[in-house]
Coordinates of C-alpha atoms and ligand atoms in Angstrom, one line a residue:
M336 CA 0.1 -0.2 -0.1
A337 CA 1.3 3.4 -0.9
K338 CA 2.7 5.7 1.8
L339 CA 3.1 9.4 2.5
I340 CA 6.5 10.8 2.2
V341 CA 6.8 14.2 4.1
I342 CA 10.3 15.7 3.0
L343 CA 11.1 18.7 5.2
A344 CA 12.6 22.1 4.1
D345 CA 15.9 21.0 5.5
Q346 CA 16.1 17.7 4.1
L347 CA 16.8 18.1 0.4
S348 CA 19.0 14.8 -0.2
P349 CA 18.8 12.2 -2.8
A350 CA 20.4 9.9 -0.2
L351 CA 17.5 10.9 2.5
P352 CA 16.6 7.7 4.4
S353 CA 12.9 7.8 3.5
L354 CA 13.3 8.5 -0.2
R355 CA 15.8 5.6 -0.3
E356 CA 12.8 3.7 1.3
A357 CA 10.1 5.0 -0.9
K358 CA 8.4 2.7 -3.3
G359 CA 7.4 3.5 -7.0
D360 CA 3.5 4.3 -6.1
D361 CA 4.5 6.4 -2.8
V362 CA 3.4 10.0 -2.8
I363 CA 6.0 12.7 -2.0
L364 CA 5.2 15.8 -0.1
L365 CA 7.1 19.2 0.0
A366 CA 5.5 22.2 1.5
E367 CA 6.3 25.3 1.6
V368 CA 4.2 26.5 4.7
K369 CA 3.4 29.8 7.0
Q370 CA 4.8 28.3 10.6
E371 CA 8.0 27.1 9.6
A372 CA 8.9 30.3 7.4
S373 CA 7.8 32.4 10.0
Y374 CA 8.3 30.8 13.9
V375 CA 11.2 33.3 13.7
K376 CA 11.5 36.3 11.3
H377 CA 14.0 34.7 8.9
H378 CA 16.6 36.3 6.7
K379 CA 15.2 36.7 3.4
H380 CA 18.0 35.1 1.9
K381 CA 17.1 31.9 4.1
I382 CA 13.5 31.5 3.0
I383 CA 14.9 32.4 -1.1
L384 CA 17.4 29.4 -0.3
L385 CA 15.0 26.9 1.3
F386 CA 11.9 27.6 -1.2
S387 CA 13.7 27.6 -4.2
A388 CA 15.9 24.7 -3.4
M389 CA 12.7 22.6 -2.4
R390 CA 11.4 23.5 -5.9
H391 CA 14.4 22.3 -7.7
F392 CA 14.0 19.4 -5.3
A393 CA 10.8 18.4 -6.5
E394 CA 11.6 19.1 -10.0
V395 CA 14.3 16.5 -9.9
L396 CA 12.0 14.1 -8.3
R397 CA 9.4 14.7 -10.8
Q398 CA 12.1 13.9 -13.6
Q399 CA 12.8 10.6 -11.9
D400 CA 8.7 9.9 -12.4
R401 CA 8.1 10.2 -8.5
N402 CA 4.4 11.0 -7.8
V403 CA 4.9 14.3 -6.1
I404 CA 2.8 16.9 -4.4
Y405 CA 4.2 20.1 -4.1
L406 CA 2.3 23.0 -1.6
D407 CA 3.6 26.5 -2.8
Y408 CA 3.4 29.3 -0.1
Q409 CA 0.5 31.0 -2.1
Q410 CA -2.0 27.9 -1.4
G411 CA -1.7 29.1 2.3
F412 CA -0.9 26.1 4.1
G413 CA -0.3 27.0 7.8
S414 CA 2.0 24.4 9.0
I415 CA 3.3 21.1 7.9
T416 CA 0.5 19.3 9.8
S417 CA -2.2 21.1 7.5
A418 CA -0.1 20.1 4.6
V419 CA -0.2 16.4 5.4
E420 CA -4.1 16.8 6.3
H421 CA -4.7 18.1 2.8
S422 CA -2.4 15.5 1.3
L423 CA -4.0 12.3 2.9
K424 CA -7.4 14.0 1.9
K425 CA -6.3 14.2 -1.9
Y426 CA -4.8 10.4 -1.8
P427 CA -7.7 8.9 0.9
K428 CA -6.3 5.3 0.0
L429 CA -2.8 6.0 1.5
S430 CA -1.8 3.5 4.0
G431 CA 0.6 5.5 6.2
I432 CA 3.0 8.1 6.7
M433 CA 6.9 8.3 6.5
L434 CA 9.5 10.7 7.1
T435 CA 13.0 11.0 8.3
E436 CA 13.4 12.4 12.0
C437 CA 13.5 16.1 11.7
G438 CA 15.8 18.6 13.0
E439 CA 14.1 20.9 15.8
Y440 CA 12.1 19.7 19.1
R441 CA 9.3 22.0 18.4
L442 CA 8.9 20.3 15.1
A443 CA 9.1 16.8 16.4
Q444 CA 6.3 17.7 19.1
E445 CA 4.1 18.4 16.2
I446 CA 4.6 15.1 14.1
K447 CA 4.4 13.1 17.5
A448 CA 1.1 13.7 17.5
W449 CA 0.3 13.0 13.6
Q450 CA -0.2 9.2 14.6
Q451 CA -3.3 9.7 16.6
A452 CA -4.5 12.9 14.4
F453 CA -5.0 11.0 11.4
D454 CA -5.1 7.2 12.7
L455 CA -2.4 6.1 10.2
P456 CA 0.7 4.5 11.2
V457 CA 3.8 7.2 11.1
N458 CA 7.1 5.5 10.6
I459 CA 10.0 8.0 11.7
L460 CA 13.6 7.1 10.2
E461 CA 16.6 7.9 11.8
D462 CA 18.6 10.4 9.9
D463 CA 21.7 8.9 9.0
R464 CA 22.8 11.7 7.1
F465 CA 24.5 12.4 10.6
L466 CA 27.5 10.2 11.1
C467 CA 26.5 10.0 15.1
S468 CA 22.8 9.3 15.8
A469 CA 21.2 10.9 18.8
S470 CA 21.3 7.4 20.8
M471 CA 25.4 7.0 19.9
F472 CA 25.9 10.3 21.4
A473 CA 23.8 9.2 24.5
K474 CA 25.9 6.3 24.9
W475 CA 29.1 8.2 24.5
A476 CA 27.7 10.9 26.8
D477 CA 26.8 8.5 29.2
G478 CA 28.6 8.7 32.6
R479 CA 30.9 11.2 31.7
K480 CA 31.4 14.2 34.0
Q481 CA 32.3 16.6 31.1
L482 CA 31.2 16.4 27.7
R483 CA 33.9 17.8 25.8
M484 CA 33.9 18.2 21.8
E485 CA 37.6 17.2 21.7
Y486 CA 37.0 13.7 23.0
F487 CA 34.4 13.1 21.1
Y488 CA 36.0 14.3 17.9
R489 CA 38.5 12.2 18.5
E490 CA 36.1 9.3 18.6
M491 CA 34.4 10.0 15.6
R492 CA 38.0 10.4 13.5
R493 CA 38.4 6.9 14.7
Y494 CA 34.8 5.9 13.7
T495 CA 35.1 7.5 10.3
G496 CA 38.7 6.4 9.9
L497 CA 39.5 10.0 8.4
L498 CA 43.3 11.4 8.4
L499 CA 44.5 8.4 10.4
D500 CA 47.7 6.4 9.5
A501 CA 48.0 2.8 9.1
K502 CA 48.2 2.3 12.9
Q503 CA 44.8 4.3 13.2
Q504 CA 47.1 7.2 14.5
P505 CA 46.4 10.9 13.7
V506 CA 48.5 11.9 10.6
G507 CA 50.8 14.8 11.2
G508 CA 51.0 13.3 15.1
Q509 CA 48.1 15.1 16.9
W510 CA 44.6 15.0 16.8
N511 CA 44.0 18.8 16.9
F512 CA 45.6 21.7 15.2
D513 CA 43.6 24.5 16.4
K514 CA 46.6 26.2 17.5
A515 CA 47.8 26.6 13.5
N516 CA 44.3 28.1 12.7
R517 CA 44.3 31.4 14.3
K518 CA 47.0 33.6 12.1
S519 CA 46.5 37.4 12.3
P520 CA 45.7 38.4 9.0
P521 CA 48.9 40.4 7.2
A522 CA 47.9 43.6 5.5
E523 CA 48.4 42.2 2.2
L524 CA 46.0 39.4 2.6
K525 CA 43.8 39.1 -0.4
A526 CA 40.3 37.1 0.2
V527 CA 39.2 34.6 -2.2
A528 CA 35.6 34.8 -2.7
P529 CA 33.3 31.4 -2.7
L530 CA 31.5 30.8 -6.0
Q531 CA 28.5 32.5 -6.3
F532 CA 25.2 31.7 -8.7
K533 CA 22.7 33.7 -10.5
P534 CA 19.2 32.8 -10.1
D535 CA 17.5 31.3 -12.3
E536 CA 13.8 31.3 -13.3
I537 CA 12.7 29.3 -10.4
T538 CA 14.6 31.4 -8.2
T539 CA 13.5 34.5 -9.6
D540 CA 10.0 33.6 -9.1
V541 CA 10.6 32.8 -5.3
I542 CA 12.4 36.5 -5.1
K543 CA 9.4 37.8 -6.0
L544 CA 7.4 36.0 -3.9
V545 CA 9.7 36.9 -0.7
Q546 CA 9.3 40.3 -1.7
Q547 CA 5.8 40.5 -1.6
N548 CA 5.2 38.3 1.4
F549 CA 8.4 38.9 4.0
A550 CA 9.2 42.6 2.8
D551 CA 9.5 43.4 6.6
N552 CA 12.2 40.5 7.1
P553 CA 15.8 41.3 7.7
G554 CA 17.9 41.4 4.7
S555 CA 17.3 42.5 1.4
A556 CA 16.1 39.8 -1.8
D557 CA 18.0 41.8 -4.6
N558 CA 21.4 40.3 -4.0
F559 CA 20.7 36.7 -3.6
C560 CA 23.8 34.5 -5.3
Y561 CA 23.6 31.0 -3.1
A562 CA 23.3 27.7 -4.8
V563 CA 20.2 26.0 -4.8
T564 CA 20.7 22.3 -6.2
G565 CA 23.2 19.8 -5.1
K566 CA 24.8 20.1 -8.6
Q567 CA 25.4 23.6 -7.8
A568 CA 26.6 23.2 -4.1
R569 CA 29.0 20.4 -4.9
E570 CA 30.4 23.1 -7.9
A571 CA 30.6 25.7 -4.7
F572 CA 32.5 23.3 -2.5
K573 CA 35.0 22.2 -5.0
H574 CA 35.7 25.8 -5.6
F575 CA 36.4 25.9 -1.7
V576 CA 38.7 22.7 -1.7
K577 CA 40.7 23.9 -4.8
E578 CA 41.0 27.6 -4.2
Q579 CA 40.2 28.5 -0.7
L580 CA 40.9 25.7 1.6
A581 CA 45.0 25.9 1.7
K582 CA 44.5 29.8 3.2
F583 CA 41.3 28.7 5.5
G584 CA 43.8 26.8 7.2
D585 CA 45.9 29.3 8.7
Y586 CA 43.0 32.3 8.4
Q587 CA 40.1 30.4 10.0
D588 CA 39.9 32.9 12.8
A589 CA 40.9 36.0 10.8
M590 CA 38.8 39.0 9.9
V591 CA 39.3 41.6 7.3
L592 CA 37.4 44.9 7.0
D593 CA 34.5 44.6 3.9
E594 CA 35.7 41.0 3.4
P595 CA 32.6 38.8 4.5
F596 CA 33.8 35.6 3.4
L597 CA 37.7 35.7 3.7
F598 CA 38.4 32.3 2.8
H599 CA 35.2 30.3 4.4
S600 CA 33.2 27.6 2.1
I601 CA 29.8 28.8 3.4
C602 CA 28.9 25.4 2.6
S603 CA 27.3 25.1 6.0
V604 CA 24.2 26.9 4.4
Y605 CA 24.3 23.9 1.4
L606 CA 24.9 21.1 4.2
N607 CA 22.3 22.0 6.9
C608 CA 19.6 22.1 4.1
G609 CA 20.9 18.6 2.6
L610 CA 22.5 19.7 -0.4
L611 CA 25.8 18.4 0.4
D612 CA 26.5 15.4 2.1
V613 CA 29.2 15.3 4.9
R614 CA 31.1 12.0 4.0
W615 CA 31.7 13.0 0.3
M616 CA 33.0 16.7 1.9
C617 CA 35.3 15.2 4.1
Q618 CA 36.4 12.9 1.5
K619 CA 37.3 15.7 -0.6
V620 CA 39.0 17.6 1.8
E621 CA 41.1 14.4 2.9
A622 CA 42.2 13.8 -0.7
A623 CA 43.1 17.4 -1.0
Y624 CA 45.6 16.9 2.2
Q625 CA 46.9 13.3 0.6
E626 CA 47.7 14.8 -2.9
D627 CA 49.9 17.6 -0.9
N628 CA 47.4 20.4 -2.1
V629 CA 46.7 21.8 1.5
A630 CA 48.8 21.5 4.4
I631 CA 47.2 19.2 7.8
N632 CA 46.2 22.3 9.7
A633 CA 44.0 23.1 7.0
A634 CA 42.5 19.9 6.3
E635 CA 42.1 18.9 9.8
G636 CA 40.6 22.2 10.9
F637 CA 37.7 21.9 8.4
I638 CA 37.1 18.4 9.1
R639 CA 37.1 18.7 12.8
Q640 CA 34.4 21.5 11.7
L641 CA 31.9 18.8 10.3
I642 CA 32.6 15.5 12.3
G643 CA 33.7 17.3 15.5
W644 CA 31.7 20.3 16.4
R645 CA 28.9 19.9 13.8
E646 CA 27.8 16.5 15.1
Y647 CA 28.9 17.2 18.9
V648 CA 26.3 20.1 18.9
R649 CA 23.6 18.3 17.5
G650 CA 24.3 15.3 20.0
L651 CA 24.0 17.9 23.0
Y652 CA 20.9 19.3 21.2
W653 CA 18.9 16.1 21.6
L654 CA 20.1 15.0 24.6
L655 CA 19.4 17.9 26.6
M656 CA 16.3 19.5 25.2
P657 CA 13.6 20.9 26.0
E658 CA 15.2 21.7 29.1
Y659 CA 18.4 23.2 27.5
K660 CA 16.6 26.0 25.6
E661 CA 15.6 27.4 29.1
R662 CA 19.0 27.7 30.5
N663 CA 20.4 31.2 31.5
F664 CA 23.0 30.8 34.1
L665 CA 24.2 34.4 33.8
K666 CA 20.7 35.6 34.3
A667 CA 21.3 37.7 31.0
K668 CA 18.2 39.7 30.6
R669 CA 19.3 43.1 28.6
P670 CA 17.1 43.6 25.5
L671 CA 18.8 43.1 22.2
P672 CA 20.1 47.0 21.2
G673 CA 18.8 48.0 17.8
F674 CA 21.9 47.8 15.9
Y675 CA 21.9 43.9 15.9
W676 CA 19.3 44.3 13.4
H677 CA 20.4 47.5 11.6
G678 CA 24.2 47.5 12.2
K679 CA 24.2 51.1 12.5
T680 CA 26.9 51.4 15.4
K681 CA 30.2 53.3 15.6
M682 CA 31.7 49.9 16.7
R683 CA 33.5 49.1 13.6
C684 CA 33.5 45.2 14.4
M685 CA 30.2 45.3 14.9
Q686 CA 29.0 46.9 12.2
Q687 CA 31.0 44.5 10.0
A688 CA 29.8 41.7 11.6
V689 CA 26.2 42.8 11.3
S690 CA 26.0 44.0 8.0
H691 CA 27.9 41.4 6.7
T692 CA 24.8 38.9 8.2
M693 CA 22.1 41.5 6.8
T694 CA 23.5 41.5 3.5
H695 CA 24.8 37.7 3.0
A696 CA 22.3 36.0 5.5
Y697 CA 26.0 34.9 6.6
S698 CA 29.1 36.0 9.0
H699 CA 31.9 33.5 9.7
H700 CA 32.0 31.4 13.1
I701 CA 34.5 34.3 14.5
Q702 CA 32.6 36.8 13.7
R703 CA 29.4 35.0 15.6
L704 CA 31.4 33.9 18.8
M705 CA 33.8 36.9 18.9
I706 CA 32.2 39.9 18.0
T707 CA 28.4 39.4 18.3
G708 CA 28.4 36.9 20.6
N709 CA 31.1 38.2 22.6
F710 CA 29.3 41.5 22.8
A711 CA 26.0 39.8 23.6
L712 CA 27.9 37.7 26.6
L713 CA 29.8 40.8 28.1
S714 CA 26.5 43.3 28.1
G715 CA 24.4 40.5 29.4
L716 CA 21.8 40.5 26.5
D717 CA 19.0 38.4 26.9
V718 CA 19.7 35.0 26.1
A719 CA 16.3 34.5 24.5
E720 CA 16.4 37.1 22.2
V721 CA 19.9 36.4 21.0
T722 CA 19.1 32.8 20.2
D723 CA 16.2 34.1 18.4
W724 CA 18.5 36.4 16.3
Y725 CA 21.1 33.9 15.6
L726 CA 18.3 31.4 14.4
A727 CA 16.4 34.3 12.2
V728 CA 19.5 36.0 10.4
Y729 CA 21.8 33.0 9.3
A730 CA 20.9 31.0 6.2
D731 CA 22.6 28.1 7.7
A732 CA 20.5 28.4 11.3
Y733 CA 18.1 25.5 12.2
E734 CA 17.3 25.0 16.2
W735 CA 19.9 22.0 16.9
V736 CA 23.2 23.6 15.5
E737 CA 22.3 27.5 16.4
L738 CA 21.1 26.9 20.1
P739 CA 24.1 24.8 21.6
N740 CA 26.3 27.2 19.4
T741 CA 24.8 30.5 20.7
L742 CA 23.4 29.4 24.2
G743 CA 26.2 27.1 25.3
M744 CA 29.0 28.5 23.3
A745 CA 28.7 32.2 22.9
L746 CA 26.8 32.7 26.0
F747 CA 27.9 30.3 28.5
A748 CA 24.2 30.4 29.7
D749 CA 24.2 26.2 29.9
E750 CA 27.0 26.7 32.7
G751 CA 29.5 25.3 30.8
V752 CA 28.4 21.9 29.7
L753 CA 29.7 22.9 25.8
A754 CA 32.6 25.1 26.9
S755 CA 34.9 25.0 29.9
K756 CA 34.8 28.8 30.1
P757 CA 33.2 31.5 28.5
Y758 CA 34.5 33.2 25.4
A759 CA 34.6 36.3 26.7
A760 CA 37.2 38.9 25.4
S761 CA 38.4 42.5 25.1
G762 CA 39.3 44.8 22.4
A763 CA 42.8 43.3 22.3
Y764 CA 41.6 40.4 20.8
I765 CA 39.6 41.9 18.1
N766 CA 42.7 43.9 17.6
R767 CA 44.7 41.2 17.1
M768 CA 42.4 38.9 14.7
S769 CA 41.4 41.9 12.7
N770 CA 42.2 45.2 10.9
Y771 CA 38.8 46.8 12.4
C772 CA 40.1 48.7 15.4
Q773 CA 42.5 50.7 13.1
N774 CA 39.3 51.7 11.1
C775 CA 37.3 52.5 13.9
H776 CA 35.8 55.6 16.0
Y777 CA 36.7 54.3 19.5
K778 CA 40.2 53.3 20.8
V779 CA 41.4 50.2 21.5
K780 CA 43.8 50.6 23.7
E781 CA 41.8 52.9 26.3
S782 CA 39.4 51.4 28.4
T783 CA 38.1 54.4 30.7
G784 CA 38.1 57.7 29.3
E785 CA 36.3 59.3 26.3
G786 CA 36.3 57.3 23.1
A787 CA 37.5 54.3 24.8
C788 CA 36.6 50.7 23.3
P789 CA 33.5 49.7 24.8
F790 CA 34.8 46.0 24.9
N791 CA 37.5 46.5 27.2
A792 CA 35.2 47.9 30.0
L793 CA 32.5 45.8 29.3
Y794 CA 35.1 42.6 29.7
W795 CA 36.3 43.9 33.1
D796 CA 32.6 44.7 34.1
F797 CA 31.6 41.1 33.1
L798 CA 34.0 39.4 35.2
A799 CA 33.3 41.6 38.3
R800 CA 29.7 41.2 38.0
N801 CA 29.7 37.3 37.4
E802 CA 32.6 36.6 40.0
D803 CA 30.2 34.7 42.2
K804 CA 29.2 32.2 39.5
L805 CA 32.7 32.8 37.4
G806 CA 35.4 33.1 39.9
G807 CA 35.7 29.7 40.8
N808 CA 36.4 28.5 37.1
A809 CA 40.0 27.1 36.9
R810 CA 40.2 28.5 33.3
M811 CA 39.2 31.8 34.4
Q812 CA 42.1 32.2 37.2
L813 CA 44.2 34.3 34.9
A814 CA 41.6 36.7 34.3
Y815 CA 40.4 37.3 37.8
K816 CA 43.9 37.5 39.1
N817 CA 44.8 40.5 36.4
W818 CA 41.2 42.0 37.6
Y819 CA 42.6 41.9 41.3
N820 CA 45.7 43.4 40.4
K821 CA 43.8 46.6 39.5
T822 CA 43.7 49.2 42.4
S823 CA 40.2 49.6 43.6
E824 CA 40.3 53.2 41.8
Q825 CA 40.9 51.5 38.6
Q826 CA 38.1 48.8 38.9
Q827 CA 35.6 51.5 39.9
A828 CA 36.6 53.5 36.9
L829 CA 35.9 50.4 34.5
R830 CA 32.7 49.8 36.1
D831 CA 31.5 53.1 35.8
K832 CA 32.6 53.2 32.4
A833 CA 30.4 49.6 31.6
D834 CA 27.6 51.3 33.4
E835 CA 28.1 54.6 31.0
Y836 CA 27.9 52.2 28.3
L837 CA 25.3 49.6 28.9
I838 CA 23.0 52.6 30.3
N839 CA 23.3 53.9 26.6
L840 CA 23.9 50.7 24.2
E841 CA 21.5 52.4 21.1
Q842 CA 24.0 55.2 21.3
L843 CA 27.5 53.1 20.6
Ligands
LIG948 FE1 35.4 46.7 18.1 FE2 36.7 48.3 19.5 FE3 38.2 47.4 18.0 FE4 36.2 49.4 17.6 S1 38.4 49.4 18.9 S2 36.7 47.8 16.3 S3 34.6 48.6 19.2 S4 37.0 46.4 19.6

């Protein structure tokens, strides 16, 4: 008996388990629905990407003579559930529903109700596009005092065999070359742009739809140039491996004025919606190292992001939800300032990170962690508002990946489940890793007084404000020692300056 196969917007992979299982007479449903397009105010590029990629994916399925129902946004379906209900009415003889597990706790709860609501069996398949299942991660986590990414990553290297020698030891003699991924950008550094794609007819139609229906959402629909098919995404990734990967290794933490991408692949945008396959990407990168085209720090640094961080944060998400989302260890409650949305601030680093975000629905991981995330951490911005912002503005953001990275890593709101210490930094870090400070209204070398860099006073105030919670953290001892070494007058001046800035955040 034929079934209804439901494909979600981030499941656009030909090798999706539910598609592999599908029989010739099964009906495949893809739907552009209001709830998924608006549960946060998604950046226009994110909606264009997903709707266009879904439409292209449906075309491929039709070319394979699959029986596809495609419900577009104009048809007005409010939720995936209402789209399923419509499809079951249209094909009343369908004997069940099959889908691959979804990526968000919220939607998983909605799907759980289908069996009862439609009185049909619902078969949810494990998403083996990820290397580590939720149960495999739970087994790894069981009984551990600390869930550190580094140990998980080593397991994943052994599990996949990536970058291992004949004796199952890491090539290059060590597991992690992170220290060789943090070079400051020299003045003459020239970025290599990722591959861009001109919108075709399908994408142009979607752009018009988004302009009409999501006019108030962040970003502009005009400059959309992402890949929207698997073929294009693979082309973009091959370009990255050939042209960008070698430099990505050295400069993955660097930031350069008016260079939104530097040497970053932006392939998380494609990987997270299913247009790329993680195993294929890792094999390409490993091959580039084996063929002597890139150094070990480049290959290892990239593979670590994919089989380490990405799988690790997904494992944590499913292990700790829904309680994880409520965490706010540092009781951060300050409203998000307007410049997170419009980028109009005198702080050059924030202006760059936010304007890149608004233009491309993308900024790279250090801009996210050490500029916008760091500012939110130091200023005590409301955790829920900050996590919603990240979920809305980035084209690669889905809650399974966004929440642990923001709440845990950037905001330390999970009390150190993910990070062993807060990623708090003063202007000195930003000055070392970018050329922003030399182009800024504020003076990075000053902490108090007129025009002092806000990150400096806010950094010290953050330490002082949270001393009861962070003072005992072994990895914060040096920072606190430096704080205690200041005279009480110096401490007071720093805290007064921080107060002045915190009261006037919108004016910074
Ligand atoms: Fe950012 Fe301070 Fe540097 Fe300005 S001086 S770019 S505010 S770190």
